[in-house]
Amino acid sequence: MLWLALHFPLLPLEALPLRQSPSALVSRGRVVCGDAAAAAAGVAPGQKLSTALGLQPGLAVFERDAAAESTALESLACWAGRFTPTVSLLPPDALLLEIGGCLRLFGGLPAIVEAVQAGCRAQSYSLSWATAPTPLAALWLARAGAASLCAEPAEMQRALALLPCAVAGWPAEVQARLDAFGLQRLGDLRALPAAGLRRRLGNAPLDDLLRAWGELPHPQKPFVFPEAFSQKIELPARVEHAEALAFAGQRLFAALAGWLQGRQLLVRACALHLTHDDGSSSALPLRFAEPAADEGRFARLLREHLGRWQLAAPVEAMQLVADEVVAKPGASAPLFDQAVAGEGALVCLERLQARLGPGAVQVLGAAPDYRPECATRRQAALADFAVSAVSTAGLQAARPLWLLPAPQPLAERADGPHWHGPLKLLSRAERLESGWWDEGEMQGEMQAGAVPAATAGDVRRDYFVARNAQGQWAWIFRDAEGWFLHGLFA
């Protein structure tokens, strides 16, 4: 097994809303952590608050919010589901990811670590990380900021031996005794007889050493991805323009993408619920052309919607809810490398509708009617487009690509119908007889959403495929009134 530990040293501060820089978190009158601006001014963990304010008079001070930290850590665990299904929480500020079975999927250990780092940077989280064959060793190395890729036990043990004993997080009484013994590094502690150390320090520190070195099992409690996805964040400042919500929504959609991967689901529709500073609320529904789980696709669609949306009032909080999810179908990977696929028609329609509005983008769909004028209708571009697409593979009779708005009368002579010369019939007659129920009515009035056309009514026609001397192929029919041209073949 191979574990990737993610330590978020500034999570207590970065999880807080309405935070400005420089800022620091305090507990019992002492600094817990500070942001980069505070650290540049000399503010450090463990300092008295009075000392920190003396170093940085404009320091914004916040109390610790355990609920906000827990919510942020769970959101990060959902996001981490995109890398591995085995995620463990280590409150208050760390995650463990078992990545041994996912290395080939991402292209090796350095690639998956780089992807994790890029995801944390995109969400504006500070991160220290490490990999090791045991979970506790990975955690200690990450806390020390080692950023080490230890894939083998021997390499891990050498790295552990150099760590200070303080990274273990043992009680202050144990740390004081270690200082009294002059033991500064884990390697020094490891070299001493275990029986004497157990009498002086207790069993817990020695058992931790054995677990870190891989000599005792250390099972981890897996994070259980919630049954339904609903996450809320408070914004660091009140937002008055819709476009500014895109960055804040990135954390939510990153967590959604990881949750979908962890649950092996795809989302068809979700909604972004906004809480305004006047107490009102509004919702931005997002519907996808096909079930999806791609974070980049979510972000692009959100930006398209926000580009034409007007906020009723400034926004102070956002909540993302996955309304419709479906099971992710299984698929086999190709044996050989495939060319990079483009955006695709469905994704393009999805973005066009988001940019232009739901009524501005429509497609033609099939209607249950034999009459050619009535066989198609307009429908929303994303209304089950992938499911309702009609194939013509099973049609025995030929149909033209282009249908005229209204049948065009043809001249008839002794040798038959003429259109740019005499027409030669290439097929047998196809009899179409239908529409007795709406004789004389307009097709546009017959069916909601249908394509307006000339009067269809009760028809009795014999259709033929024909060709003239110029090589043009036509779809013609004959009824009681004579010959008509109704369509052209490509």
XYZ file of C-alpha atoms in Angstrom:
490
model
C 0.000 0.000 0.000
C 1.032 3.576 -0.587
C -0.405 6.508 1.341
C -0.517 10.169 0.416
C -0.958 12.450 3.421
C -2.372 15.935 2.894
C -1.812 18.373 5.729
C -3.568 21.742 5.582
C -1.657 23.879 8.119
C -3.830 26.980 7.605
C -7.175 25.191 7.364
C -8.538 26.731 10.608
C -7.955 30.152 9.049
C -8.783 29.362 5.412
C -12.104 27.788 6.413
C -13.363 31.085 7.851
C -15.608 33.407 5.813
C -15.374 37.200 5.703
C -11.617 37.103 6.336
C -9.240 39.855 5.263
C -5.448 39.902 5.203
C -3.337 40.083 7.323
C -5.223 37.784 9.667
C -4.522 35.258 12.394
C -6.417 32.694 14.421
C -6.148 32.815 18.203
C -7.117 30.502 21.021
C -6.747 31.293 24.750
C -4.835 34.444 23.973
C -2.209 32.824 21.757
C -1.781 32.661 18.001
C -2.726 29.329 16.428
C -1.801 30.240 12.837
C -1.550 33.252 10.558
C -1.669 33.897 6.843
C 1.307 34.798 4.653
C 0.996 38.551 5.300
C 0.968 37.983 9.045
C 3.936 35.631 8.854
C 5.882 38.215 6.850
C 5.360 40.664 9.716
C 6.806 38.166 12.207
C 3.578 36.698 13.595
C 4.169 33.027 14.488
C 2.142 30.227 16.127
C 2.391 30.194 19.906
C 2.927 33.936 20.282
C 0.850 35.939 22.709
C -1.849 38.005 21.059
C -0.339 41.204 22.434
C 3.011 40.352 20.803
C 1.328 39.624 17.469
C -0.574 42.942 17.558
C 2.654 44.745 18.366
C 4.304 43.243 15.304
C 1.315 43.888 13.062
C -1.090 46.538 14.445
C -3.552 45.968 11.562
C -3.828 42.239 12.245
C -7.387 40.868 11.936
C -7.967 38.368 14.750
C -10.461 35.493 14.627
C -11.596 32.825 17.039
C -11.456 29.190 15.994
C -14.630 27.768 14.390
C -14.607 23.988 14.761
C -17.784 23.541 12.683
C -16.333 25.494 9.748
C -13.115 23.455 9.917
C -15.034 20.164 9.920
C -17.149 21.260 6.953
C -14.081 22.337 4.990
C -12.259 19.071 5.731
C -15.257 16.990 4.618
C -15.518 19.079 1.453
C -11.850 18.359 0.750
C -12.469 14.646 1.377
C -15.255 14.693 -1.229
C -12.903 16.449 -3.640
C -10.184 13.851 -2.976
C -12.573 11.139 -4.163
C -11.540 11.996 -7.721
C -8.104 10.505 -7.035
C -8.947 7.412 -4.992
C -12.019 5.816 -3.396
C -10.063 5.229 -0.162
C -9.960 8.486 1.777
C -9.620 8.883 5.546
C -10.211 11.953 7.697
C -7.606 12.949 10.262
C -9.232 15.878 12.070
C -8.680 18.681 12.414
C -6.446 19.395 9.420
C -5.312 16.310 7.453
C -6.448 13.685 4.967
C -5.029 10.291 4.068
C -5.379 8.938 0.529
C -4.484 5.340 -0.329
C -3.134 5.735 -3.871
C -1.302 2.452 -4.433
C -3.985 1.151 -6.792
C -4.383 4.428 -8.714
C -0.836 5.137 -9.862
C -1.199 3.689 -13.364
C -4.467 5.531 -13.871
C -2.767 8.896 -13.345
C 0.560 8.025 -14.945
C 2.748 7.411 -11.901
C 3.375 8.805 -8.441
C 4.731 12.251 -9.440
C 1.741 12.809 -11.753
C -0.906 12.088 -9.116
C 0.901 14.246 -6.550
C 1.092 17.125 -9.037
C -2.626 16.772 -9.774
C -3.426 16.927 -6.048
C -1.252 20.009 -5.582
C -2.855 21.740 -8.572
C -6.335 21.025 -7.184
C -5.446 22.495 -3.798
C -3.940 25.590 -5.408
C -7.089 26.080 -7.478
C -9.144 26.047 -4.273
C -6.686 28.384 -2.479
C -5.728 25.908 0.243
C -2.237 25.818 1.712
C -0.825 22.294 1.558
C 2.050 20.183 2.792
C 2.207 16.568 1.651
C 4.200 13.358 1.694
C 3.894 9.749 0.557
C 4.929 6.631 2.458
C 4.035 2.933 2.705
C 2.436 3.468 6.145
C -0.245 6.043 6.934
C 1.365 7.389 10.098
C 4.736 7.850 8.424
C 3.080 9.779 5.580
C 1.282 11.994 8.105
C 4.414 12.762 10.127
C 6.413 13.536 6.998
C 3.642 15.829 5.740
C 3.461 17.670 9.061
C 7.185 18.247 8.848
C 6.780 19.709 5.357
C 9.075 17.061 3.894
C 7.293 16.841 0.496
C 8.951 13.444 0.088
C 8.054 10.660 -2.355
C 8.845 7.604 -0.250
C 7.578 4.528 -2.063
C 9.840 1.916 -0.443
C 10.018 0.984 3.292
C 13.786 1.530 3.538
C 13.507 4.994 2.039
C 10.629 5.802 4.384
C 12.542 4.676 7.470
C 15.534 6.831 6.598
C 13.285 9.864 6.202
C 11.482 9.144 9.488
C 14.737 8.859 11.430
C 15.568 12.500 10.597
C 12.240 13.942 11.790
C 12.003 15.839 15.083
C 9.990 14.116 17.798
C 7.552 17.059 17.917
C 5.892 16.000 14.609
C 4.318 13.016 16.362
C 1.989 15.285 18.347
C 2.428 13.389 21.588
C 1.200 14.936 24.874
C 3.254 17.748 26.384
C 4.323 15.508 29.283
C 5.849 12.970 26.859
C 7.580 15.708 24.882
C 9.007 17.198 28.079
C 10.493 13.848 29.062
C 12.024 13.423 25.620
C 13.607 16.844 25.931
C 14.933 15.898 29.369
C 16.455 12.735 27.896
C 18.061 14.799 25.112
C 16.132 12.952 22.390
C 15.432 15.316 19.508
C 14.834 13.012 16.537
C 12.722 9.921 15.969
C 15.809 7.983 14.909
C 17.400 8.624 18.308
C 14.283 7.398 20.064
C 14.053 4.370 17.816
C 17.630 3.325 18.681
C 16.922 2.995 22.449
C 15.670 -0.199 24.145
C 11.897 -0.394 23.821
C 11.245 -1.920 27.258
C 12.849 0.972 29.145
C 11.066 3.572 27.013
C 7.696 1.938 27.670
C 8.285 2.224 31.432
C 9.216 5.914 31.142
C 6.922 7.133 28.308
C 4.032 4.681 28.257
C 2.860 2.355 25.504
C 1.263 4.881 23.134
C 4.454 6.608 21.835
C 6.252 3.297 21.262
C 3.238 1.793 19.516
C 3.111 4.868 17.264
C 6.750 4.313 16.347
C 6.065 0.693 15.462
C 3.068 1.702 13.320
C 5.074 4.387 11.537
C 7.909 1.941 10.791
C 5.389 -0.612 9.533
C 5.890 -3.161 12.314
C 2.340 -2.887 13.660
C -0.830 -2.768 11.552
C -2.544 0.589 11.410
C -5.991 0.285 9.790
C -7.722 3.540 8.855
C -11.410 4.349 9.075
C -12.579 5.158 5.521
C -14.482 8.320 4.797
C -18.050 7.490 3.762
C -19.183 9.703 0.922
C -22.654 11.073 1.746
C -25.695 9.626 -0.017
C -26.690 13.035 -1.398
C -24.522 16.020 -2.237
C -25.311 19.368 -0.627
C -22.547 21.745 0.425
C -22.631 25.379 1.459
C -19.909 27.985 1.785
C -19.956 31.526 3.058
C -18.206 34.011 0.829
C -15.172 35.985 2.095
C -16.922 39.210 1.015
C -20.346 40.182 -0.239
C -20.515 39.743 -4.008
C -22.493 42.226 -6.078
C -21.701 40.949 -9.598
C -22.662 37.476 -10.772
C -19.368 36.843 -12.604
C -17.471 37.084 -9.311
C -19.286 33.971 -8.035
C -17.380 31.745 -10.474
C -14.265 31.495 -8.273
C -16.288 30.791 -5.130
C -18.247 28.130 -6.971
C -15.029 26.384 -7.981
C -14.598 24.845 -4.533
C -18.172 23.556 -4.593
C -17.870 22.040 -8.045
C -14.484 20.511 -7.186
C -16.113 18.768 -4.232
C -19.050 17.695 -6.434
C -16.724 16.160 -9.036
C -14.870 14.198 -6.347
C -18.120 13.063 -4.728
C -19.432 11.822 -8.071
C -16.219 9.896 -8.689
C -16.275 8.389 -5.209
C -19.921 7.321 -5.530
C -19.528 6.275 -9.194
C -22.333 8.611 -10.260
C -23.022 11.222 -12.915
C -25.063 14.378 -12.412
C -27.803 15.412 -14.823
C -29.024 18.526 -13.006
C -27.891 20.595 -10.030
C -28.761 23.960 -8.555
C -26.742 26.768 -7.019
C -28.719 28.360 -4.190
C -27.674 31.890 -3.247
C -28.309 33.639 0.058
C -28.466 37.431 -0.235
C -27.524 39.964 2.399
C -31.146 41.143 2.705
C -32.271 37.675 3.803
C -33.748 36.667 0.448
C -32.607 33.715 -1.637
C -32.452 32.763 -5.291
C -31.462 29.695 -7.296
C -29.527 29.122 -10.502
C -30.490 25.741 -12.003
C -27.860 24.000 -14.118
C -28.939 21.202 -16.435
C -26.521 19.216 -18.562
C -27.063 17.850 -22.046
C -25.920 14.464 -20.796
C -24.966 13.143 -17.353
C -21.484 14.414 -16.501
C -18.812 14.390 -13.792
C -16.169 16.709 -15.252
C -15.212 19.651 -13.037
C -13.988 21.699 -16.002
C -17.306 21.254 -17.756
C -19.173 22.362 -14.636
C -17.039 25.498 -14.368
C -17.480 26.445 -18.044
C -21.246 26.071 -17.890
C -21.399 28.089 -14.665
C -19.439 30.947 -16.243
C -21.788 30.995 -19.241
C -24.827 31.269 -16.961
C -23.274 33.889 -14.722
C -22.293 36.012 -17.722
C -25.934 36.894 -18.425
C -27.385 36.689 -14.905
C -28.309 39.734 -12.834
C -28.169 39.454 -9.050
C -31.204 40.737 -7.167
C -28.999 41.671 -4.187
C -25.420 41.090 -2.972
C -24.636 37.446 -2.188
C -23.102 36.311 1.094
C -23.407 32.485 0.860
C -23.697 29.762 -1.789
C -25.014 26.208 -1.602
C -24.656 23.574 -4.323
C -27.195 20.743 -4.425
C -27.089 17.784 -6.831
C -30.748 17.355 -7.787
C -30.583 14.526 -10.337
C -27.871 11.874 -10.390
C -27.607 8.602 -12.296
C -25.341 5.606 -11.967
C -22.121 5.816 -13.948
C -22.080 3.142 -16.674
C -19.082 0.876 -16.852
C -16.700 1.300 -19.771
C -13.565 -0.499 -20.902
C -10.433 1.459 -21.696
C -9.175 1.195 -25.307
C -6.285 -1.105 -26.037
C -4.431 1.571 -28.018
C -4.099 5.304 -27.419
C -6.971 7.324 -28.825
C -6.943 10.776 -30.365
C -7.962 13.557 -28.010
C -11.705 14.016 -28.330
C -13.230 17.409 -29.019
C -15.885 19.141 -27.008
C -18.750 17.239 -28.640
C -22.138 18.320 -29.957
C -23.984 17.926 -26.661
C -21.505 20.040 -24.700
C -21.599 22.698 -27.428
C -25.417 22.827 -27.313
C -25.249 23.008 -23.532
C -22.986 26.069 -23.613
C -24.959 27.768 -26.402
C -28.177 27.420 -24.437
C -26.521 28.761 -21.296
C -25.210 31.780 -23.235
C -28.251 32.564 -25.405
C -31.123 31.391 -23.221
C -33.247 28.219 -23.103
C -35.585 29.254 -25.937
C -32.888 30.369 -28.366
C -31.406 26.945 -29.123
C -33.693 24.249 -30.507
C -33.339 21.045 -32.475
C -35.626 19.022 -34.700
C -37.182 15.948 -33.185
C -39.321 13.192 -34.591
C -43.123 13.366 -34.265
C -45.436 10.314 -34.432
C -46.996 11.116 -37.821
C -46.524 9.528 -41.247
C -47.149 12.764 -43.176
C -43.793 14.350 -44.064
C -45.007 17.861 -43.162
C -45.906 16.642 -39.693
C -43.087 14.170 -38.984
C -40.785 16.684 -37.235
C -41.168 19.238 -34.465
C -39.035 21.764 -32.641
C -37.886 20.870 -29.155
C -35.442 22.149 -26.573
C -31.862 21.280 -27.439
C -31.215 19.540 -24.113
C -34.557 17.754 -23.758
C -33.192 14.198 -23.639
C -31.370 14.935 -26.874
C -29.079 11.935 -26.622
C -31.947 9.591 -25.804
C -34.545 10.834 -28.250
C -32.300 11.056 -31.313
C -34.011 9.037 -34.041
C -32.015 6.729 -36.286
C -33.019 6.190 -39.887
C -31.092 2.945 -40.157
C -34.271 0.897 -39.800
C -36.274 2.795 -42.443
C -36.663 0.789 -45.644
C -38.012 3.722 -47.670
C -35.683 6.556 -48.701
C -36.192 10.027 -47.216
C -34.671 13.255 -48.579
C -32.380 15.483 -46.557
C -34.242 18.619 -47.683
C -38.035 18.942 -47.533
C -39.663 21.878 -49.316
C -41.832 24.216 -47.210
C -44.802 23.250 -49.384
C -45.146 20.695 -52.211
C -44.356 22.251 -55.629
C -46.640 21.293 -58.554
C -44.895 19.582 -61.474
C -45.735 19.692 -65.146
C -47.026 16.427 -66.506
C -46.533 15.353 -70.114
C -46.926 12.186 -72.097
C -43.647 10.769 -70.749
C -44.514 11.573 -67.160
C -43.687 14.397 -64.676
C -41.075 17.011 -65.570
C -38.665 18.965 -63.375
C -35.747 20.480 -65.275
C -36.505 17.875 -67.869
C -38.263 14.514 -67.736
C -38.054 12.576 -64.450
C -37.189 8.899 -64.380
C -38.844 6.977 -61.548
C -36.261 4.932 -59.627
C -38.448 3.335 -56.969
C -41.780 1.695 -56.568
C -44.659 3.707 -55.129
C -44.716 4.236 -51.350
C -48.302 4.800 -50.230
C -48.850 7.363 -47.459
C -52.432 7.811 -46.290
C -53.074 9.614 -43.005
C -54.481 12.745 -41.348
C -58.217 12.094 -41.607
C -58.694 13.597 -38.124
C -57.504 17.131 -38.966
C -58.441 17.705 -42.588
C -57.897 21.348 -43.528
C -56.058 22.336 -40.323
C -52.618 23.859 -40.153
C -49.846 21.627 -38.859
C -48.664 24.457 -36.616
C -52.037 24.353 -34.854
C -52.233 20.591 -34.775
C -49.403 19.915 -32.377
C -47.660 22.129 -29.828
C -44.069 22.758 -30.802
C -44.474 21.403 -34.351
C -42.723 23.018 -37.297
C -45.180 25.385 -39.080
C -45.927 24.068 -42.557
C -48.514 24.300 -45.287
C -51.919 22.734 -44.784
C -51.512 18.982 -44.514
C -54.905 17.613 -43.545
C -56.080 14.268 -44.922
C -53.478 13.032 -47.429
C -53.479 10.117 -49.872
C -50.223 10.092 -51.792
C -47.926 7.756 -53.712
C -44.259 8.778 -53.256
C -41.413 8.000 -55.673
C -37.662 8.600 -55.875
C -36.918 10.182 -59.268
C -33.959 11.580 -61.214
C -33.780 14.040 -64.092
C -31.319 14.262 -66.972
C -29.043 16.590 -64.964
C -28.529 13.931 -62.310
C -30.669 15.625 -59.633
C -32.521 13.269 -57.304
C -35.978 14.270 -56.146
C -38.727 12.976 -53.902
C -42.050 13.352 -55.684
C -45.583 12.183 -55.116
C -48.835 11.860 -57.016
C -52.316 12.382 -55.613
C -55.733 13.177 -57.018
C -54.545 16.656 -58.102
C -51.416 15.556 -60.020
C -47.652 15.373 -59.532
C -45.722 17.345 -56.865
C -42.109 17.835 -55.858
C -41.743 17.482 -52.080
C -38.041 17.030 -51.331
C -34.484 16.897 -52.662
C -31.770 14.358 -51.957
C -28.241 15.501 -51.218
